Amino acid sequence: MKVKLKIKRFNPEKERGSFIQEYEVDVSPDDRLLDALVHVKQYIDGSLVFRKSCAHGICGSDAMRINGKERLACKTLVQDVAEIEGTVVEIEPLSHFTVQRDLAVDQAGFFENYKTVKPFLINDEPVKEKERIQSPEDRKKFDDATNCILCSSCYSACPILDNKTDFLGPAALTQAARFNDDSRDRGFKDRLPVLDSENGVWSCENHFECTKACPRNIKITKLINQTKRRIEEDKD
Ligand code: SF4
Ligand code: FES
């Protein structure tokens, strides 16, 4: 099957603005969009820049906008896209990031936001046994959030970030929930100043775009609302 890839390209060292470049690629039925991009880079245009690593939906490095939706290129079958959306595929970098080159974006701010919610277990209490014991039921409470691969798709899809660029964003709030909902953690109060701030959970207006965009199907909006409720309860 032949597909046409229309890729948004930008090289800040050479160009003032972005432009669309088209590539015709022959793909097999089981090729993923990542395979098509690798084919372009290897055989047609070595100057094309994109990130990839695991190629199996684990590392989160190849998130991009494909036909206007955030997706992992390695988890997107070209055939599926072509059958539903046609054989012309538009590919752009994630939104709300500075483009470094072509499909590679600068995620430094995204990871700074991630760090501010203290995404690690906080507990100074002495360990009574060899380790902190947790029941299977308590482990289940934060299972969903552990699936995050920090791909930034939710950050790109969030409409709040169109205007409010200081919003921590859905991924950071998901990581806060991951640890706040862990029965072994005592760090809620440490995370509270950041979460209960103008740029924290209260910026979220329940658009659910992050939840729709997440390739790991994490119920991000639900987790943010859970944090809002916990903050309210903490104030009572
Ligand atoms: S919450 Fe989902 S969309 Fe957001 S960074 Fe994590 S895996 Fe990606
Ligand atoms: S390359 Fe790792 S998630 Fe796609």
PDB file of C-alpha atoms and ligand atoms in Angstrom, residues 110 147-154 171 174 214-216 218 220, ligand 1:
ATOM      1  CA  PHE A 110       7.500  19.234  31.148  1.00  0.00           C
ATOM      2  CA  ASN A 147       1.113   3.078  33.745  1.00  0.00           C
ATOM      3  CA  CYS A 148       2.332   6.553  32.812  1.00  0.00           C
ATOM      4  CA  ILE A 149       5.291   6.509  30.415  1.00  0.00           C
ATOM      5  CA  LEU A 150       5.768  10.318  30.445  1.00  0.00           C
ATOM      6  CA  CYS A 151       5.100  10.544  26.724  1.00  0.00           C
ATOM      7  CA  SER A 152       3.643  14.096  27.004  1.00  0.00           C
ATOM      8  CA  SER A 153       0.597  13.314  24.839  1.00  0.00           C
ATOM      9  CA  CYS A 154      -1.738  14.591  27.550  1.00  0.00           C
ATOM     10  CA  ALA A 171       1.082  14.215  33.508  1.00  0.00           C
ATOM     11  CA  THR A 174      -1.103  12.060  37.418  1.00  0.00           C
ATOM     12  CA  CYS A 214      -3.361   9.020  26.790  1.00  0.00           C
ATOM     13  CA  PRO A 215      -1.914   5.971  24.978  1.00  0.00           C
ATOM     14  CA  ARG A 216      -1.944   4.056  28.278  1.00  0.00           C
ATOM     15  CA  ILE A 218      -5.025   6.346  32.219  1.00  0.00           C
ATOM     16  CA  ILE A 220      -6.208  11.285  34.102  1.00  0.00           C
TER      17      ILE A 220
HETATM   18  S1  SF4 B   1      -0.575  10.359  31.597  1.00  0.00           S
HETATM   19 FE1  SF4 B   1      -0.723   9.187  29.661  1.00  0.00          FE
HETATM   20  S2  SF4 B   1      -0.550  10.763  28.062  1.00  0.00           S
HETATM   21 FE2  SF4 B   1       0.183  11.716  29.952  1.00  0.00          FE
HETATM   22  S3  SF4 B   1       2.409  11.432  29.943  1.00  0.00           S
HETATM   23 FE3  SF4 B   1       1.518   9.681  31.083  1.00  0.00          FE
HETATM   24  S4  SF4 B   1       1.225   8.056  29.531  1.00  0.00           S
HETATM   25 FE4  SF4 B   1       1.547   9.982  28.403  1.00  0.00          FE
END
